[in-house]
Tab-separated table of C-alpha atoms and ligand atoms in Angstrom:
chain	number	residue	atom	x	y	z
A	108	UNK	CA	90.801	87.418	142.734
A	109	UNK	CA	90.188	84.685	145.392
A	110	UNK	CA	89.406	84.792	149.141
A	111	UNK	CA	92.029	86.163	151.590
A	112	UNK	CA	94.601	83.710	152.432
A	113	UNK	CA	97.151	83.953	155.108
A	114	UNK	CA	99.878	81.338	157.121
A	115	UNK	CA	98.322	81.994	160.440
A	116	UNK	CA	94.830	82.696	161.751
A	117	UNK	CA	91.627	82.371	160.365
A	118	UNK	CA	92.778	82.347	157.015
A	119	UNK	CA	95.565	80.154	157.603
A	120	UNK	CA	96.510	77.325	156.200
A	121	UNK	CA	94.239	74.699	157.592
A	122	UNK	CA	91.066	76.806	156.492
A	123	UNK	CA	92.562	77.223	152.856
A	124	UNK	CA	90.425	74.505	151.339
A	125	UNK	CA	87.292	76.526	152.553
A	126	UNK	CA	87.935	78.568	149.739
A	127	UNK	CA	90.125	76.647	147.846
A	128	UNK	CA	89.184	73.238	147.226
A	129	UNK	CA	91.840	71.780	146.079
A	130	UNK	CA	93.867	72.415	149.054
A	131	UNK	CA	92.486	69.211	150.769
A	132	UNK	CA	92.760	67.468	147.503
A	133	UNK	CA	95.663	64.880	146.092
A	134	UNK	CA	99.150	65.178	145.099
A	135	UNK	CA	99.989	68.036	147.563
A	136	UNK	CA	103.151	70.521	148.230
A	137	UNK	CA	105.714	70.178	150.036
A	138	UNK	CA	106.500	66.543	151.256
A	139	UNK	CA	109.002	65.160	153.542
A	140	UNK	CA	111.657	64.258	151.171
A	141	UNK	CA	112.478	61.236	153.063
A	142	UNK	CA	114.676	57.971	152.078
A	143	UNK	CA	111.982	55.831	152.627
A	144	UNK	CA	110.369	56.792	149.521
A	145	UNK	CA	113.367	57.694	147.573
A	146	UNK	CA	113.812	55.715	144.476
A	147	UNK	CA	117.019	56.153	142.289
A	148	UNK	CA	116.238	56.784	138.805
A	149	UNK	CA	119.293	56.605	136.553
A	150	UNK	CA	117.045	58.608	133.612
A	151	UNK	CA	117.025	61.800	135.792
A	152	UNK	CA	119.408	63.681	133.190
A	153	UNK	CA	121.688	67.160	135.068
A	154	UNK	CA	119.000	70.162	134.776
A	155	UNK	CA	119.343	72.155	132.274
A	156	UNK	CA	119.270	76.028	132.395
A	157	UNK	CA	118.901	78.442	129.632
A	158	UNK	CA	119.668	81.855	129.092
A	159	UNK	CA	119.400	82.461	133.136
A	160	UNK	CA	122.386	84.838	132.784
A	161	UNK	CA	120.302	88.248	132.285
A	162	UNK	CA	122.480	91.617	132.210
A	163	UNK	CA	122.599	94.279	134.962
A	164	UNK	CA	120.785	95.933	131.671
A	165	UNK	CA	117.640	94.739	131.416
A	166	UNK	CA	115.072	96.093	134.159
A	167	UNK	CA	113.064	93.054	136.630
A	168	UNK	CA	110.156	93.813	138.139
A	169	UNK	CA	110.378	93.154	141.877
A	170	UNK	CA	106.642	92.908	143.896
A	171	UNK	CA	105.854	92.035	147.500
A	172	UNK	CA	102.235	90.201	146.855
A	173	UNK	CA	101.715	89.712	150.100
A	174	UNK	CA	102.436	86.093	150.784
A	175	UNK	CA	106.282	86.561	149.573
A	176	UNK	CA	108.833	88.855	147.394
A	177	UNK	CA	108.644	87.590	143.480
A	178	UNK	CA	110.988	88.862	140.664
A	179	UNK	CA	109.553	88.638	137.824
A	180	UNK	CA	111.469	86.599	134.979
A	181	UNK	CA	112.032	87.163	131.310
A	182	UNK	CA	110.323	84.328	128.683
A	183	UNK	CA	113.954	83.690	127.242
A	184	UNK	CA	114.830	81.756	130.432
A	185	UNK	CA	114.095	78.038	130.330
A	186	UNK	CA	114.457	74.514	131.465
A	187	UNK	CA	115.382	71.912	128.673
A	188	UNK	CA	116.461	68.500	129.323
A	189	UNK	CA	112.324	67.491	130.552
A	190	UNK	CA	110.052	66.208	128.236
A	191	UNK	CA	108.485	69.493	127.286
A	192	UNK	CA	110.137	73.379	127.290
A	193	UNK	CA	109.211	74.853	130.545
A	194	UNK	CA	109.601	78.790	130.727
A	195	UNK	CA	110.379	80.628	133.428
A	196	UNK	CA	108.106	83.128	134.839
A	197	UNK	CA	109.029	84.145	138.734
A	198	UNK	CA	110.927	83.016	141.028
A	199	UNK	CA	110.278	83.884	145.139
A	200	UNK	CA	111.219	82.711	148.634
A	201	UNK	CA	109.800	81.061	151.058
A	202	UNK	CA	111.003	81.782	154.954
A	203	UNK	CA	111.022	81.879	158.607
A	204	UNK	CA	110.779	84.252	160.993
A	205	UNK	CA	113.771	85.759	163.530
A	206	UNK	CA	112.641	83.695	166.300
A	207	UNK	CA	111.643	80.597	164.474
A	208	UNK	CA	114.303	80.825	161.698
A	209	UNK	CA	113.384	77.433	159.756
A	210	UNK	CA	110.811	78.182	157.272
A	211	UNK	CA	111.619	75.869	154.286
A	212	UNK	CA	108.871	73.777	152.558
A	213	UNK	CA	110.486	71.047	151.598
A	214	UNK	CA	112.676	69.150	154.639
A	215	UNK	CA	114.647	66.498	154.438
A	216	UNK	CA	114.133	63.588	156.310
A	217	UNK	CA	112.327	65.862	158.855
A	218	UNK	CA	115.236	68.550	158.440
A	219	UNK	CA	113.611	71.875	157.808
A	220	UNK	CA	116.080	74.237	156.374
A	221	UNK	CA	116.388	78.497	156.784
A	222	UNK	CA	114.403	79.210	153.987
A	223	UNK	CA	113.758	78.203	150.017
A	224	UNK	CA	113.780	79.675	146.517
A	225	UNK	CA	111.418	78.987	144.116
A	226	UNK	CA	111.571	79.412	140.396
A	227	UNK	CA	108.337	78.635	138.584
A	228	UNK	CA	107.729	77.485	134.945
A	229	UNK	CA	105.080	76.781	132.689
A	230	UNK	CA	105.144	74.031	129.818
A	231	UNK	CA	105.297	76.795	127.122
A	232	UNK	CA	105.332	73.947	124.101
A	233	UNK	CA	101.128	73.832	125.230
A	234	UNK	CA	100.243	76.355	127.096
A	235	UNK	CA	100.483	79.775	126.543
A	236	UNK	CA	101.210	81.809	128.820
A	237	UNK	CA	101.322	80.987	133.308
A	238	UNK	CA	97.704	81.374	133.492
A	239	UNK	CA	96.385	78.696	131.271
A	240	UNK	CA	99.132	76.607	132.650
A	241	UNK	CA	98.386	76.366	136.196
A	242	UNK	CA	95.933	74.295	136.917
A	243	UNK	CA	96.713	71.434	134.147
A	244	UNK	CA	97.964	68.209	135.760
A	245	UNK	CA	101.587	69.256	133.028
A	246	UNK	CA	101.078	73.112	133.297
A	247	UNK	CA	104.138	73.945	135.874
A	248	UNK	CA	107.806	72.954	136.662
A	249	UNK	CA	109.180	74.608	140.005
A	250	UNK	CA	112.586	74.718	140.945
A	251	UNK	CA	113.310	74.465	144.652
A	252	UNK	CA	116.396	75.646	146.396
A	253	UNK	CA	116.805	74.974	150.192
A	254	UNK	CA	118.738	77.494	151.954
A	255	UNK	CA	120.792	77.616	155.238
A	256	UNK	CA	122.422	80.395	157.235
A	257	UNK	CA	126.188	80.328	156.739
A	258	UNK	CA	128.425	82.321	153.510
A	259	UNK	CA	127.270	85.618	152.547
A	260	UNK	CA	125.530	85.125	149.268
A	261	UNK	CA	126.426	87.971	146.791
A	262	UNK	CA	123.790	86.757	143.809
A	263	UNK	CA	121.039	86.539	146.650
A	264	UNK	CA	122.264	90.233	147.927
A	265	UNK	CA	121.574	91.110	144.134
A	266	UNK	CA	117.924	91.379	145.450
A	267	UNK	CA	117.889	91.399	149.278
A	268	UNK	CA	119.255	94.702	148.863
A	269	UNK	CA	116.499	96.269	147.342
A	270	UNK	CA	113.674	95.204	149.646
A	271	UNK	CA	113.447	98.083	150.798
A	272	UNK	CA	111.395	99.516	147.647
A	273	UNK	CA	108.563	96.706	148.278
A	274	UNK	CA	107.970	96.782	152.364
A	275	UNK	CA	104.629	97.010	151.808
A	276	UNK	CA	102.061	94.209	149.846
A	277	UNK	CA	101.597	95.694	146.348
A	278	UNK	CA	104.460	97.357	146.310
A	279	UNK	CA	106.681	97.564	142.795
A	280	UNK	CA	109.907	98.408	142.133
A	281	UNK	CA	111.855	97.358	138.598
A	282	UNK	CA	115.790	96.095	139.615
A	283	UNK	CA	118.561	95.159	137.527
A	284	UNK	CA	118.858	91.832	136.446
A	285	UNK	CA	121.469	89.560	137.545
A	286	UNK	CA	122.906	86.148	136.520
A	287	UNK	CA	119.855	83.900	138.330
A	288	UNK	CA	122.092	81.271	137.634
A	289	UNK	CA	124.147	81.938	140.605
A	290	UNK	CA	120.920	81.127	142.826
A	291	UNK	CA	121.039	78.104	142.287
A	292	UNK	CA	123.482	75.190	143.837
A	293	UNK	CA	126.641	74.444	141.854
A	294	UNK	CA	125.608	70.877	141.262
A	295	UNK	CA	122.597	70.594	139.044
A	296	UNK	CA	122.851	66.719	138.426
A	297	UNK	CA	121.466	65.979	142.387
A	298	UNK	CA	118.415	66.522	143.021
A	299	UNK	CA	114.518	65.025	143.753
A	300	UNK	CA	111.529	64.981	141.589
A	301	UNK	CA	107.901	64.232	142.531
A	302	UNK	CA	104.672	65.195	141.378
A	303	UNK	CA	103.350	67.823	143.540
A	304	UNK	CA	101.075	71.236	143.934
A	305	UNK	CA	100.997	74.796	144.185
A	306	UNK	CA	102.293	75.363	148.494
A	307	UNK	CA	99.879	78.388	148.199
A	308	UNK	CA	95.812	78.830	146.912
A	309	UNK	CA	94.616	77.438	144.731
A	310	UNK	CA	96.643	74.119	145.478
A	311	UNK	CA	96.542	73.294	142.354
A	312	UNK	CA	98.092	69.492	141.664
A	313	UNK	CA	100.272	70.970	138.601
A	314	UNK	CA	103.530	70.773	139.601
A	315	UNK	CA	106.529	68.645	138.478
A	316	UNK	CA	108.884	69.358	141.433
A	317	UNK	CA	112.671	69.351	141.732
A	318	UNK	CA	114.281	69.977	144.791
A	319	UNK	CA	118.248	69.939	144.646
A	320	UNK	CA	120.021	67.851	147.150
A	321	UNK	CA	122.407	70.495	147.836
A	322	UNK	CA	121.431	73.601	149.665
A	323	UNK	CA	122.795	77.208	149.345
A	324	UNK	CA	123.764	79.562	151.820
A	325	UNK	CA	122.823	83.143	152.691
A	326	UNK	CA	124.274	85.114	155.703
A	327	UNK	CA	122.794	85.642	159.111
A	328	UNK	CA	122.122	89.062	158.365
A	329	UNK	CA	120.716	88.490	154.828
A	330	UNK	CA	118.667	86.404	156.270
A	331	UNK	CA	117.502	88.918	159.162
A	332	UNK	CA	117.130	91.393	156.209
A	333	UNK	CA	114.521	89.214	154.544
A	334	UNK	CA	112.632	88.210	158.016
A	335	UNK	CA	112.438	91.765	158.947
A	336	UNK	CA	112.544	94.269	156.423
A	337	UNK	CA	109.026	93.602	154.638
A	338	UNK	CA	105.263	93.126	155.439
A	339	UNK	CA	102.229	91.484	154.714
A	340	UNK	CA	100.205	94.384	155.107
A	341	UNK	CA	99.830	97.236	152.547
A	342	UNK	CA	100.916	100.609	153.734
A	343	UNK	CA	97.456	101.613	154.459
A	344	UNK	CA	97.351	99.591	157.110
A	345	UNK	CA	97.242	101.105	160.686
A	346	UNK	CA	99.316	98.104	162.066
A	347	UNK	CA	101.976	96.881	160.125
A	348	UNK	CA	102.490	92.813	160.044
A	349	UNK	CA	105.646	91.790	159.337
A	350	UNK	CA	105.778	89.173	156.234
A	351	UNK	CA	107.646	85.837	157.430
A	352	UNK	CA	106.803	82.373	158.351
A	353	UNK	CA	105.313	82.026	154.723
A	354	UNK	CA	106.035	78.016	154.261
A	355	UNK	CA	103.103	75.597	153.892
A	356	UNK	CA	103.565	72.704	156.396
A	357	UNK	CA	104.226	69.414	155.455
A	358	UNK	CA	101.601	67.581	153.439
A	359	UNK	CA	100.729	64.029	153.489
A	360	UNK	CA	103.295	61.695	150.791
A	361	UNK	CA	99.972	59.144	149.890
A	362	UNK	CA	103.255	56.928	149.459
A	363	UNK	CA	103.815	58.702	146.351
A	364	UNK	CA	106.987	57.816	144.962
A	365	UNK	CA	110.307	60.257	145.631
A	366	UNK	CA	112.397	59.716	142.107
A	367	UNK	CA	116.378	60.642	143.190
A	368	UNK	CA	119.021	61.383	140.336
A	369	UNK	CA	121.725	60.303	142.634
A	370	UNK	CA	122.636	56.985	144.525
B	430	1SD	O1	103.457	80.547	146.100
B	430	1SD	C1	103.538	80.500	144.708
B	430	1SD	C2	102.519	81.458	144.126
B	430	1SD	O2	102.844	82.779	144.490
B	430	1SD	C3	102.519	81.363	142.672
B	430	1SD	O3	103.775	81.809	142.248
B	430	1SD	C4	102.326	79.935	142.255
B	430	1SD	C5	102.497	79.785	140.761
B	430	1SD	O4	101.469	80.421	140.098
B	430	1SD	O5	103.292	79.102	142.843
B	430	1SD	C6	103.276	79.105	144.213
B	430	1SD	S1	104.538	77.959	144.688
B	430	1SD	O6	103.940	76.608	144.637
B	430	1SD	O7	105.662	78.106	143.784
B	430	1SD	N1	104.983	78.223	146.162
B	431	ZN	ZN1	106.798	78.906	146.446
């Protein structure tokens, strides 16, 4: 287990490579996704989803680790359609805070959104398992999802609604699946690709990223539910810090090329 991390303070972000070397290191998460660097690739095939339409019958582990809320995924779900299988193993979020609520990762052309899903892979055809995969240069695909304020989002209030169980860091409570499918944007065929990192420690530059051009909405008071209802502090903890701001700012592009499936 590494050295504390946190978004603000003395552990925040800009002391992360202290610990964590990699965090000052190349090929760093999230970027600007802006037109400049955009280059239309016609071989960027619709993503592919597999089996992400689990049952209200099989159980999900749901954990607040601190740093953000992760479900934990079954190894049935994958991506096909990249040049390897990647399977899924979590997905989280990533978002602001009530007064400040923009806490994407990923903006576009400068536009920071509410907040942003994340559903992590690993190349399962060589690696075996998350742990082996994430610090090889091919060990991850992440999916990322920007989401604004708007609709009412009945798939994410599938899991809002049990934050409850997990206020506190280490906290974990098993929840019904749900069709994860329904997460994601209805177009699957737009979307950017780069090579990227980890946003948290270790920073590790392992990431194929694709970030769909078209964002998803959540309510104002789902959203208020995630900013407020769980903390970064275990329930030990005299004073209770409330988890939210949890994006890594912007990182530099190194004119690294921004692949686009769309014109
Ligand atoms: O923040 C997550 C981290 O919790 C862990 O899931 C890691 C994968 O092992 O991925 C990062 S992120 O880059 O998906 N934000
Ligand atoms: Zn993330």
């Amino acid at each position: 287990l590494g050295h504390k991390w946190t978004y603000t303070g003395p552990d925040g972000e800009e002391h992360w490579h202290e610990h964590y070397p990699f965090c000052h290191g190349t090929f760093q998460s999230p970027i600007d996704l802006n037109s400049e660097l955009f280059r239309y690739d016609p071989t960027l095939v619709p993503i592919e989803v597999r089996n992400y339409n689990l049952s209200t019958y099989e159980q999900l582990t749901l954990n607040n680790n601190g740093h953000s809320v992760q479900l934990s995924l079954p190894t049935r779900m994958h991506l096909s359609g990249l040049h390897q299988r990647y399977t899924a193993a979590q997905l989280h979020l990533h978002w602001g805070s009530p007064s400040m609520p923009t806490g994407s990762e990923h903006t576009i052309n400068g536009k920071q959104f509410t907040a942003e899903l994340h559903v992590v892979h690993f190349n399962s055809d060589r690696y075996p398992n998350i742990s082996v995969a994430a610090d090889k240069s091919d060990g991850l695909a992440v999916l990322g999802v920007l989401i604004e304020v708007g609709d009412f989002n009945p798939t994410f209030g599938q899991f809002l609604k049990y934050l409850n169980g997990v206020k506190y860091r280490d906290q974990r409570i098993q929840v019904p699946a749900f069709d994860i499918r329904g997460l994601l944007p209805d177009r699957l065929d737009e979307y950017y690709r780069y090579d990227g990192s980890l946003t948290t420690p270790p920073c590790y530059p392992s990431v194929l990223w694709t970030v769909f051009r078209n964002p998803v909405t959540i309510s104002k008071e789902q959203f208020l539910a995630l900013a407020t209802s769980v903390f970064s502090s275990s329930q030990q903890e005299s004073a209770p810090v409330l988890l939210n701001g949890n994006y890594r700012k912007s990182q530099d592009s190194e004119n690294r090329i921004i692949l686009v499936s769309f014109r």
